Short mmCIF file of C-alpha atoms in Angstrom, two decimals:
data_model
loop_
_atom_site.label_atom_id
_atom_site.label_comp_id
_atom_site.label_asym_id
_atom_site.label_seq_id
_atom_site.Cartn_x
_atom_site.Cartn_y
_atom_site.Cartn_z
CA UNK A 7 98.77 180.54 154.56
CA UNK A 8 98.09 176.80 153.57
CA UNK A 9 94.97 175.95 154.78
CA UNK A 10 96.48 171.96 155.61
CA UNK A 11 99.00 174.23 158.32
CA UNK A 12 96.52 176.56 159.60
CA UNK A 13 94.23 173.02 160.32
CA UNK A 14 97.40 171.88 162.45
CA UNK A 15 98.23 174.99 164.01
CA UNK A 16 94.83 174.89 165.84
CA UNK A 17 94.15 171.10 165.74
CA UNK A 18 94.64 170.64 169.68
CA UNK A 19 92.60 173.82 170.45
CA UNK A 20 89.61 172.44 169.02
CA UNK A 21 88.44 170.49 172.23
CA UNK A 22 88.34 173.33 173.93
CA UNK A 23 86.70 175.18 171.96
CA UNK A 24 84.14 172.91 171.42
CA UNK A 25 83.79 172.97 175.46
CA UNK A 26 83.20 176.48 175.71
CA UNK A 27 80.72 176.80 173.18
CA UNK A 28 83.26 179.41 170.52
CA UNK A 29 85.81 179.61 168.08
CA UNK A 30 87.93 182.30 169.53
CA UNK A 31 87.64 185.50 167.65
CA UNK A 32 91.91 185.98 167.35
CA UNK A 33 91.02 182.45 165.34
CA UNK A 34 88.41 183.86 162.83
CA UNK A 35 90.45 186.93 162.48
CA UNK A 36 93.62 184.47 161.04
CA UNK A 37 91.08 182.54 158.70
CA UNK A 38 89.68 186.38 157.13
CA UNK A 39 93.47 187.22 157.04
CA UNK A 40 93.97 184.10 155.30
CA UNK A 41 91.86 184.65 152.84
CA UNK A 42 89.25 181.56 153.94
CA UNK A 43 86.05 183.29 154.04
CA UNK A 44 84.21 183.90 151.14
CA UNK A 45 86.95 182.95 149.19
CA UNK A 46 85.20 181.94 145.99
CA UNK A 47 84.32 185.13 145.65
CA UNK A 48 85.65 186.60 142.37
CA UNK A 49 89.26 189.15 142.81
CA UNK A 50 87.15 191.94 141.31
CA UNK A 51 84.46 191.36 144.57
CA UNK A 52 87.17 190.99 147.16
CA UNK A 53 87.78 187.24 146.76
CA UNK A 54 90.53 184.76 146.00
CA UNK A 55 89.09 183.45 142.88
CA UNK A 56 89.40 180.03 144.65
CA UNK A 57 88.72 177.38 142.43
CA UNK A 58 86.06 174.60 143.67
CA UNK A 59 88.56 171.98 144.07
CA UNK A 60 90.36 174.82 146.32
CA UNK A 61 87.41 175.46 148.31
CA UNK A 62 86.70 171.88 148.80
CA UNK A 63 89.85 171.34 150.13
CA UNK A 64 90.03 174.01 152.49
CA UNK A 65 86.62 172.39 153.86
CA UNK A 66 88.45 169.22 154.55
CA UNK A 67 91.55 170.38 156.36
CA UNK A 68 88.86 172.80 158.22
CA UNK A 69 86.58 169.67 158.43
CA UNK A 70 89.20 167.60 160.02
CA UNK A 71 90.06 169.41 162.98
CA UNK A 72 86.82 171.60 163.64
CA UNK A 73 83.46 171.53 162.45
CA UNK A 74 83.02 175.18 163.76
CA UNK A 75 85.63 176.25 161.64
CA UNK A 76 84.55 174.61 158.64
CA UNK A 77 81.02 175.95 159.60
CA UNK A 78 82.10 179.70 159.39
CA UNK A 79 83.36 179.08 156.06
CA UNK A 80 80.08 177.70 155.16
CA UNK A 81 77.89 180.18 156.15
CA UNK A 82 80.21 182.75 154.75
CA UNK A 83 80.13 181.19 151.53
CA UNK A 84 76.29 180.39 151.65
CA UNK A 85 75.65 184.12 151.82
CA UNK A 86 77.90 185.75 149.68
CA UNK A 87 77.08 182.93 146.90
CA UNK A 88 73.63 184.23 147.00
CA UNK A 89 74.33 188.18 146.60
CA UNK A 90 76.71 187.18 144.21
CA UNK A 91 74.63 185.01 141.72
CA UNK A 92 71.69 187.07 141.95
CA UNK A 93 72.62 190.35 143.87
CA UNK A 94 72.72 193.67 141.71
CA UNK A 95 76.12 195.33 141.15
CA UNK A 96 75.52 197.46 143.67
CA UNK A 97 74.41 194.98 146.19
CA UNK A 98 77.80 192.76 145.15
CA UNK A 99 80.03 195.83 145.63
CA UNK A 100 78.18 196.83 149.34
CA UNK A 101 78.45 193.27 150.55
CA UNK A 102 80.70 191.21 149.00
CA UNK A 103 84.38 192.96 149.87
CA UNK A 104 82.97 192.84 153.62
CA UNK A 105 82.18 188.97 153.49
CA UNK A 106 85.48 188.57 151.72
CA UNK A 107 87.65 190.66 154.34
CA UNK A 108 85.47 189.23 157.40
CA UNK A 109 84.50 192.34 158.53
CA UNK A 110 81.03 191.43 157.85
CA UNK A 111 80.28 187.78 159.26
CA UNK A 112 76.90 185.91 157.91
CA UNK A 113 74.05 184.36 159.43
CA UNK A 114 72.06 182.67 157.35
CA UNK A 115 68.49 183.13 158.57
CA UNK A 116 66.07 180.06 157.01
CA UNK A 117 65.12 177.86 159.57
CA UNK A 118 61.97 178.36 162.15
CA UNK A 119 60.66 176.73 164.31
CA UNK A 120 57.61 174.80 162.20
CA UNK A 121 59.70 175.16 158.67
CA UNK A 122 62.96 173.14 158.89
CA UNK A 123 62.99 170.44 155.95
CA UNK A 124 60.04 172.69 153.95
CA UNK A 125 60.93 176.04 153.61
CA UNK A 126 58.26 176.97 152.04
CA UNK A 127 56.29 176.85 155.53
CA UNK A 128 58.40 180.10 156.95
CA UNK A 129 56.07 182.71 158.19
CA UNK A 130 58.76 185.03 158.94
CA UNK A 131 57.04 188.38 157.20
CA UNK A 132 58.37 191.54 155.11
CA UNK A 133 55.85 194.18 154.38
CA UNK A 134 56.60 197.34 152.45
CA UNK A 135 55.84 200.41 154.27
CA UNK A 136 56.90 203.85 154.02
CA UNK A 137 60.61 204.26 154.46
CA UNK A 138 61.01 200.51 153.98
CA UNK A 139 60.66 196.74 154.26
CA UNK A 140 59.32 196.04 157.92
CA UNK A 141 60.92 192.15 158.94
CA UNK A 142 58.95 190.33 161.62
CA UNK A 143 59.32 186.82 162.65
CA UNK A 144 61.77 183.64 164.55
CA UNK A 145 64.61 182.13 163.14
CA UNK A 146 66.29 179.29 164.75
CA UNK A 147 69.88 177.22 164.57
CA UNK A 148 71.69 180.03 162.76
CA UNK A 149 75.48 178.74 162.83
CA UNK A 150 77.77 181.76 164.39
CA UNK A 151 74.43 183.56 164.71
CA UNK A 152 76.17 184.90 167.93
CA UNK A 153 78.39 186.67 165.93
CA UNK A 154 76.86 187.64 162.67
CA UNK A 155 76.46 191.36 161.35
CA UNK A 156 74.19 190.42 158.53
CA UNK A 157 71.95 187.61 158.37
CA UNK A 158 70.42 186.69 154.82
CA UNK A 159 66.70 185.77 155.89
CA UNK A 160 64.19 183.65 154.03
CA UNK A 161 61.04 185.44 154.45
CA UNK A 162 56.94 186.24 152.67
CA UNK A 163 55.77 189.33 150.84
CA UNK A 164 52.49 188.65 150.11
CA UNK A 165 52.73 185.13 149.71
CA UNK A 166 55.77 184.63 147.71
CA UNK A 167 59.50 184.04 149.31
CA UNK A 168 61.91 186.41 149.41
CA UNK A 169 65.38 186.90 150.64
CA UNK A 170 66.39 189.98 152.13
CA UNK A 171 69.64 191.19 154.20
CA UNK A 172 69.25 192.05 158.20
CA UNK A 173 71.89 193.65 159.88
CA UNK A 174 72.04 192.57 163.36
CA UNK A 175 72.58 196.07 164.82
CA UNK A 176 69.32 197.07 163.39
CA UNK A 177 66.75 197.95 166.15
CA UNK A 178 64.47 195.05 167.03
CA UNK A 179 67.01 192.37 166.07
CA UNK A 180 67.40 190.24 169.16
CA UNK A 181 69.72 187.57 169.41
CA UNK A 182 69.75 184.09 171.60
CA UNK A 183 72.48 182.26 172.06
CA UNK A 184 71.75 178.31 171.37
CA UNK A 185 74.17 175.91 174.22
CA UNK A 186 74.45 172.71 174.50
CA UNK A 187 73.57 170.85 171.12
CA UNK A 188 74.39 167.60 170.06
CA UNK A 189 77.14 168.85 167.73
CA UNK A 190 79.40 172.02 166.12
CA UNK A 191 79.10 173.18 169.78
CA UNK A 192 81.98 176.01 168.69
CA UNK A 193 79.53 177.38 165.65
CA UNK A 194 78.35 179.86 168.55
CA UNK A 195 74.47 179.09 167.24
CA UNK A 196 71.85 181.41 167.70
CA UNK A 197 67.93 181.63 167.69
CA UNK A 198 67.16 185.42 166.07
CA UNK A 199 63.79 186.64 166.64
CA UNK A 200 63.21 190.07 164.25
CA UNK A 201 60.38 192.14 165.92
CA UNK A 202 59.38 194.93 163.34
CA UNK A 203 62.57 195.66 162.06
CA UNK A 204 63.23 198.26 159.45
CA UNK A 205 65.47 197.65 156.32
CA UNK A 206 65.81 199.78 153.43
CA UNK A 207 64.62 198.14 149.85
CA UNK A 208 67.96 197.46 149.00
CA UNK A 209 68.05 194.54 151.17
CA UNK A 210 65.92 192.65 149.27
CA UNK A 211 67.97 190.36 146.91
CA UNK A 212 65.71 189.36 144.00
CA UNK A 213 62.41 189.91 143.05
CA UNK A 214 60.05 188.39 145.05
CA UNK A 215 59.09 184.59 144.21
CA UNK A 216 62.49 183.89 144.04
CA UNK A 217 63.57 184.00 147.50
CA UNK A 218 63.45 180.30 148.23
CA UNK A 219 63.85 178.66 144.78
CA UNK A 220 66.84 180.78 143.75
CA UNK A 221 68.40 183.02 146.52
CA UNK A 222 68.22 180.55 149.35
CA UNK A 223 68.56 177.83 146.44
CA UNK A 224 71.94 179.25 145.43
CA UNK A 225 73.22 179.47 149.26
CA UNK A 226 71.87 175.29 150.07
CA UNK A 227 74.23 174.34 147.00
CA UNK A 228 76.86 176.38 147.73
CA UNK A 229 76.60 174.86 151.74
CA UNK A 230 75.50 171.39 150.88
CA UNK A 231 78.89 171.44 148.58
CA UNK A 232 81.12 172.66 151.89
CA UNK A 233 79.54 170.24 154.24
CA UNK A 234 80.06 167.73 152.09
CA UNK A 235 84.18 168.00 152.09
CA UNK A 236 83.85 169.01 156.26
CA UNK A 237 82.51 165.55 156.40
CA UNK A 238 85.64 164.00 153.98
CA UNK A 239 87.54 165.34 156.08
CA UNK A 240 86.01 164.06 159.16
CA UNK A 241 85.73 161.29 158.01
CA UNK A 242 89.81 160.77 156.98
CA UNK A 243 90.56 162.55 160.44
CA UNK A 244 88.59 159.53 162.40
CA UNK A 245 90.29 157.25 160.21
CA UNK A 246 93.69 158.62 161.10
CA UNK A 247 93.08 158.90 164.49
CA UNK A 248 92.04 155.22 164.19
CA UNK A 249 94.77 153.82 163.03
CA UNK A 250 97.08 155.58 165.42
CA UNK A 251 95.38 154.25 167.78
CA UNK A 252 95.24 150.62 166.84
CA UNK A 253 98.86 151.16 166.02
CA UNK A 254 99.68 151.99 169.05
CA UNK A 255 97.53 150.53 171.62
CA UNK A 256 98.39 147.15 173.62
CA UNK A 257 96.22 145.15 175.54
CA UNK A 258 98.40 141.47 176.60
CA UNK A 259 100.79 141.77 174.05
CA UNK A 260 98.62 142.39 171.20
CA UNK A 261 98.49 145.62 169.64
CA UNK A 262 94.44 146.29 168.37
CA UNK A 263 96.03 146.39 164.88
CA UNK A 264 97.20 142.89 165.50
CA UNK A 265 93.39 142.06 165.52
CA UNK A 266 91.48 140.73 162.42
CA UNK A 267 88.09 142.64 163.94
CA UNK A 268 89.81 145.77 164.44
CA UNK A 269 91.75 145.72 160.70
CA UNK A 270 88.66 145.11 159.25
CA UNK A 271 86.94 147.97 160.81
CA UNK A 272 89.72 150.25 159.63
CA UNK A 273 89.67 148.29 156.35
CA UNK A 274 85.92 149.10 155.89
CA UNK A 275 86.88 152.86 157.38
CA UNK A 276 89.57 153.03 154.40
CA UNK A 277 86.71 151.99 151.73
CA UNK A 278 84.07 154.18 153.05
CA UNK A 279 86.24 157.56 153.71
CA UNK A 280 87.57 156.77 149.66
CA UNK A 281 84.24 156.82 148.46
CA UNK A 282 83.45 159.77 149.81
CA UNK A 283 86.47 161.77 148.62
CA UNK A 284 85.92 160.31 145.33
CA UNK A 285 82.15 161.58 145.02
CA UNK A 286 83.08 165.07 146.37
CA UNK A 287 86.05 165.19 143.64
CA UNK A 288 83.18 164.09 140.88
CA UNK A 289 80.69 166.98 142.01
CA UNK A 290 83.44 169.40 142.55
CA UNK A 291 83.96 168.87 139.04
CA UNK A 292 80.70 169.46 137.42
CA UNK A 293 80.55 172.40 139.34
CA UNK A 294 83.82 173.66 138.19
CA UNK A 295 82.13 173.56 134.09
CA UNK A 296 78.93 174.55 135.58
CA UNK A 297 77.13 171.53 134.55
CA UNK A 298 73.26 171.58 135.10
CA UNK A 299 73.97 168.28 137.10
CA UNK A 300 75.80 169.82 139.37
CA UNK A 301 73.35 170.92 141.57
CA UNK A 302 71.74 167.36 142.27
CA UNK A 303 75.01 165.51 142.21
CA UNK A 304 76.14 167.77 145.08
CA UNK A 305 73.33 166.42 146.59
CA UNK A 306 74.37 162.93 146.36
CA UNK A 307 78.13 164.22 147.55
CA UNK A 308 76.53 165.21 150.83
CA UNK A 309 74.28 162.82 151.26
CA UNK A 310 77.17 159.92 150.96
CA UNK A 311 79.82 162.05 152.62
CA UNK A 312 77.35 162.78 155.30
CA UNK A 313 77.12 158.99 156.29
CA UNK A 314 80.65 158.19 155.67
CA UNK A 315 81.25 160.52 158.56
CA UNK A 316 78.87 159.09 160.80
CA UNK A 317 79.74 155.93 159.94
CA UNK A 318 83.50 155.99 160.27
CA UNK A 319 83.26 158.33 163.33
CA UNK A 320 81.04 155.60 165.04
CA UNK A 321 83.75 152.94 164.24
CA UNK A 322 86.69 155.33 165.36
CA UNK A 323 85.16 155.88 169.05
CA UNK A 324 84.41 151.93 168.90
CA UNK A 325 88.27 151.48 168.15
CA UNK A 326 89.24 154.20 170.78
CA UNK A 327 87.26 152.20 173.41
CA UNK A 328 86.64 154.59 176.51
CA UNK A 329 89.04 156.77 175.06
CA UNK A 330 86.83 157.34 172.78
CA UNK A 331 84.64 158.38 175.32
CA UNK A 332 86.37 160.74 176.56
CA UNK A 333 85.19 164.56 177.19
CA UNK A 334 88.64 165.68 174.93
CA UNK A 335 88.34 162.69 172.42
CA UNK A 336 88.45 164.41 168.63
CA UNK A 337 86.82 161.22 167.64
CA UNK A 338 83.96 161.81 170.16
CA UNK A 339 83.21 165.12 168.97
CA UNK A 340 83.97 163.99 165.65
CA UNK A 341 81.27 161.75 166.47
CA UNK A 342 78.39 164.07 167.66
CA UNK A 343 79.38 166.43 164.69
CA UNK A 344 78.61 163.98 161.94
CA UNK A 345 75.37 163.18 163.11
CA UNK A 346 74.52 166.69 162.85
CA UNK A 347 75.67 166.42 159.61
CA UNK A 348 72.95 163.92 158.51
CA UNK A 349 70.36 166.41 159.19
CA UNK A 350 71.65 169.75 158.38
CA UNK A 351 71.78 171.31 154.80
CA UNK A 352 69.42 168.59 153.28
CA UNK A 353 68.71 165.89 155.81
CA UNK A 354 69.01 161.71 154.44
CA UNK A 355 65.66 161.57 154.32
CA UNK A 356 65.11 165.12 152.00
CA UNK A 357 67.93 163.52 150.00
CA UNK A 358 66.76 160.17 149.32
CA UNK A 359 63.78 162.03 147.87
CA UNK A 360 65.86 164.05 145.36
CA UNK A 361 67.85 161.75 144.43
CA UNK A 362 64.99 158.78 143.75
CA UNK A 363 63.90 161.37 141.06
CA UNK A 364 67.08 161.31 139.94
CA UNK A 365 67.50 158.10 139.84
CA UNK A 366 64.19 157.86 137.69
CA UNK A 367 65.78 159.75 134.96
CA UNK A 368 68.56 157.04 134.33
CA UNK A 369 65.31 154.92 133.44
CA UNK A 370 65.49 153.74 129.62
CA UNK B 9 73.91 162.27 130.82
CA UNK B 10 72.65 166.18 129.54
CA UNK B 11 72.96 166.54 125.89
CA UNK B 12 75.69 168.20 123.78
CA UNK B 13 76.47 171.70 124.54
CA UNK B 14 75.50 173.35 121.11
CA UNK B 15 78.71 175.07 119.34
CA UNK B 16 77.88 175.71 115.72
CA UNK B 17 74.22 174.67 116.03
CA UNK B 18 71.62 177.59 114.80
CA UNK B 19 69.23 177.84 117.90
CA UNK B 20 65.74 178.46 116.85
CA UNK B 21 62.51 178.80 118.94
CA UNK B 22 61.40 175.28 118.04
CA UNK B 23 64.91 173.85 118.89
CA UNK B 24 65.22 175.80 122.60
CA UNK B 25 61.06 173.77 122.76
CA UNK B 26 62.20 170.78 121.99
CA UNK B 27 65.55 170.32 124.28
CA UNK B 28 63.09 171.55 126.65
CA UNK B 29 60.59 169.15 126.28
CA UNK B 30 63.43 166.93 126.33
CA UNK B 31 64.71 168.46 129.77
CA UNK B 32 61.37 167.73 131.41
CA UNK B 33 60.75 164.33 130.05
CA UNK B 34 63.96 162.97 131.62
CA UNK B 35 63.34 165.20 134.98
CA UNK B 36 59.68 164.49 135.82
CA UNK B 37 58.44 161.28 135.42
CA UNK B 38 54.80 162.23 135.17
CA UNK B 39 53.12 164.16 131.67
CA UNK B 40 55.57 166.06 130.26
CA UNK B 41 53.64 170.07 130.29
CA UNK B 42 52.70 171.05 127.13
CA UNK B 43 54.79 174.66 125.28
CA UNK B 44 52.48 176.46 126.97
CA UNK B 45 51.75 175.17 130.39
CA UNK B 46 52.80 177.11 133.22
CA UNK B 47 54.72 173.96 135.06
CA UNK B 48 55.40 176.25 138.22
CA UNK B 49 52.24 176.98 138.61
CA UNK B 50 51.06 173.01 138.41
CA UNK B 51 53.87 172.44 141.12
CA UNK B 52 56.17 170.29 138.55
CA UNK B 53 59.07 172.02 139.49
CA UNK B 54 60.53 172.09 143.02
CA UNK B 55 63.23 174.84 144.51
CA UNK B 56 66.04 172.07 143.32
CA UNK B 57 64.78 171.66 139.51
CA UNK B 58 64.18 175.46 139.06
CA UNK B 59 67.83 175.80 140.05
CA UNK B 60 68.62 173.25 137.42
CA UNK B 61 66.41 174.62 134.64
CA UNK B 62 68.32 177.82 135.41
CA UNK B 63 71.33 176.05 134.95
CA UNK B 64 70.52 173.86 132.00
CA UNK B 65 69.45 177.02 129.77
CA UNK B 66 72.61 179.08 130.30
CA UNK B 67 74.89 175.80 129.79
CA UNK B 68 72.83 174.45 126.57
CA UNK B 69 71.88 177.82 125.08
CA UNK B 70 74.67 179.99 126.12
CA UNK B 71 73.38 182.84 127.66
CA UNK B 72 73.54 184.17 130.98
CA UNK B 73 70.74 184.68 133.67
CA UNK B 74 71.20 187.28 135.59
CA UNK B 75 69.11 188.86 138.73
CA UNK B 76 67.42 191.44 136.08
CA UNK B 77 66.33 188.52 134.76
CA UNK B 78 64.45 186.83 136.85
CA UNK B 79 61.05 187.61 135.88
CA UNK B 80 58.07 184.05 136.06
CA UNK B 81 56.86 185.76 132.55
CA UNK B 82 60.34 184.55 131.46
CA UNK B 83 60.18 180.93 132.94
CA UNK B 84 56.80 179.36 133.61
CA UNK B 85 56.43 177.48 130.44
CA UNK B 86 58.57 176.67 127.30
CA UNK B 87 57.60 178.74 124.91
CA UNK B 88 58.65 181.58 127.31
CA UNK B 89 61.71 180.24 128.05
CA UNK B 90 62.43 179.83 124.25
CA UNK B 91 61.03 183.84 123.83
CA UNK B 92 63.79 184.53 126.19
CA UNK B 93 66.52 182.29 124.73
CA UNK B 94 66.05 184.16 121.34
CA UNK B 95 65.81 188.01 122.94
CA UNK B 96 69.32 187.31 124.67
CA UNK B 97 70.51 185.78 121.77
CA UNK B 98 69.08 188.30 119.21
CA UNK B 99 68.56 184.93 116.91
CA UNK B 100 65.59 185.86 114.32
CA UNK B 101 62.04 183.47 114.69
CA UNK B 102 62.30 180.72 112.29
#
């Protein structure tokens, strides 16, 4: 199935969804069956072999309608992106084909409560021990964390960061739903504390030292890179929706579109939504060749694709007038969503730092 | 803005230094470590670079780093790195 039809089939049922706090499962099922989630993922692994331009789109038509949708894609990709760049063979062939089929849905288990923007804070703790790797510690804001079977969790072994796989069904995994947030109320969010629980050695993806710098490295790039097109296609959804409405909408017997303030808005909509297409196309392709770039440029796609969204959503609902208000109003929650959007996955202000260094390369 | 991938080009310890040394000079704008410094260690190289250094060695040298791999005795200065370059590529010391 086209991803551009599945993103209309459901485009009306995302208000609802985002009201009662959950994509419905019949949903996620279609998008596994479709071959959305992990999709990446090489044939041999279970995958489509999707190319990056493929995956990229399939984040904007996902983007456009839902950011819950386009979140489970993320978080999906995130984690099987990490087993699969630095997983064993037999870690790829136990998790991968499970990611792929979405039999096994993924958490992805970095965040706490004092380590958001530095990672290298967590305090979450794995300790060898006879029979195994003994997990302890408080994750928060894990996207479909409701839902989950496996979580990938950032974690210390003696000081150094490691990654290592949870399954939720393990004893001592305990699960609280998060309500109410700003945005991506249909991610079905959860906080997951892990009191003492037992995973075999297996779990542990990498050596340790290279749980945050390359595991949970590898999974930020491969999100920051899916956000970025959920927010070009926010961001051209807002725009539409704009337009429509300015089309259509008379006050007197003016249309809005009849008004210089309101083209101009659209006008600087248009610009904005462009430029963010156009630096999601130029990252996607570095990362198709695997240029070293690629990694910091994807950086600057989110960043800029982040803003467009919040920037053109803001104008939409402004356009919309109350309608735009509304408890139903895609632009609304298009709204909320973006801003979410800025701090997730590398907030502005982690960005800007990145990317100043960056820009101090290009110095003569 | 990277240099040329290297087709033809003979890769030698000293060369795998020097695009090295070249690699850090453009990414940190302090002193560039010396062949031997252990730059993780001094805290030159956030989660983001080491991703890229990664990166830039497999695209520039042509080998492949894989989990088995990932070993700090392979990475932490240039000289290592360059030890590494030459065991995957079985090219003989200069």
């Amino acid at each position: 199935m086209d991803s551009a039809d599945f993103a209309d089939s459901v485009r009306l049922d995302a208000a609802e969804w985002d009201r009662r706090g959950a994509v419905p499962a019949k949903v996620i099922w279609t998008m596994a069956q479709a071959g959305f989630l992990a999709t990446d993922l090489p044939a041999r692994y279970g995958g489509c072999d999707r190319t990056q331009a493929g995956l990229g789109e399939l984040c904007a038509d996902l983007g456009g309608v839902c950011s819950g949708l386009r979140g489970l894609v993320t978080v999906q990709g995130m984690v099987a992106a990490a087993v699969l760049r630095w997983g064993t063979v037999d870690q790829r062939v136990r998790w991968l084909p499970g990611l792929a089929r979405g039999e096994l849905l993924a958490g992805f288990a970095a965040t706490e409560p004092c380590a958001g923007s530095d990672l290298s804070a967590v305090t979450t703790s794995v300790v060898p021990e006879r029979g195994g790797l003994r997990v302890r510690g408080n994750k928060v804001w894990i996207t479909f964390g409701q839902l989950a079977h496996v979580f990938l969790v950032l974690a210390e072994l003696a000081g150094r960061p490691v990654a290592v796989l949870v399954e939720s069904d393990r004893p001592g995994t305990v699960v609280e739903p998060v309500q109410g947030q700003l945005g991506m109320r249909a991610a079905q969010l959860a906080d997951v504390r892990f009191d003492g629980v037992l995973v075999p050695p297996e779990n542990l993806i990498a050596p340790p030292g290279f749980g945050l710098s390359h595991v949970v490295g590898t999974a930020l790039d491969h999100g920051r890179f899916t956000v970025a097109w959920g927010c070009v296609g926010m961001a051209e959804a807002c725009l539409r929706h704009a337009a429509t409405h300015a089309a259509n909408r008379k006050q007197g017997e003016v249309r809005l579109a009849g008004h210089q303030a309101v083209r101009a808005l659209l006008g600087r909509c248009l610009a904005d939504a462009s430029t963010a297409r156009n630096q999601c196309a130029h990252a996607t392709e570095l990362r198709q060749r695997a240029a070293p770039e690629a990694v910091v440029e994807t950086v600057l796609a989110k960043y800029v694709a982040a803003r467009v969204a919040s920037a053109v959503s803001e104008r939409a609902v402004q356009i919309h007038g109350a309608a735009g208000c509304a408890e139903d109003s895609p632009v609304a929650r298009f709204f909320r969503d973006a801003k979410v959007m800025r701090i997730i996955e590398g907030s502005d202000e982690v960005a800007e730092q990145h990317l100043g260094e960056y820009a101090l390369r290009w110095r003569p | 803005m990277a240099g040329q991938r290297p087709s033809e080009v003979e890769i030698t310890v000293d060369k795998v230094v020097e695009d090295l040394r070249v690699f850090f000079s453009q990414a940190l704008t302090g002193n560039v470590p010396g062949p031997d410094e252990d730059y993780f260690a001094q805290g030159l190289v956030n989660s983001l670079l080491a991703l890229e250094l990664v990166a830039h060695v497999e695209w520039r040298f042509g080998v492949s780093v894989e989990v088995e791999d990932l070993d700090l005795d392979n990475f932490r200065t240039m000289n290592r790195i360059a030890e590494f370059v030459r065991k995957k590529r079985s090219v003989p010391l200069p």
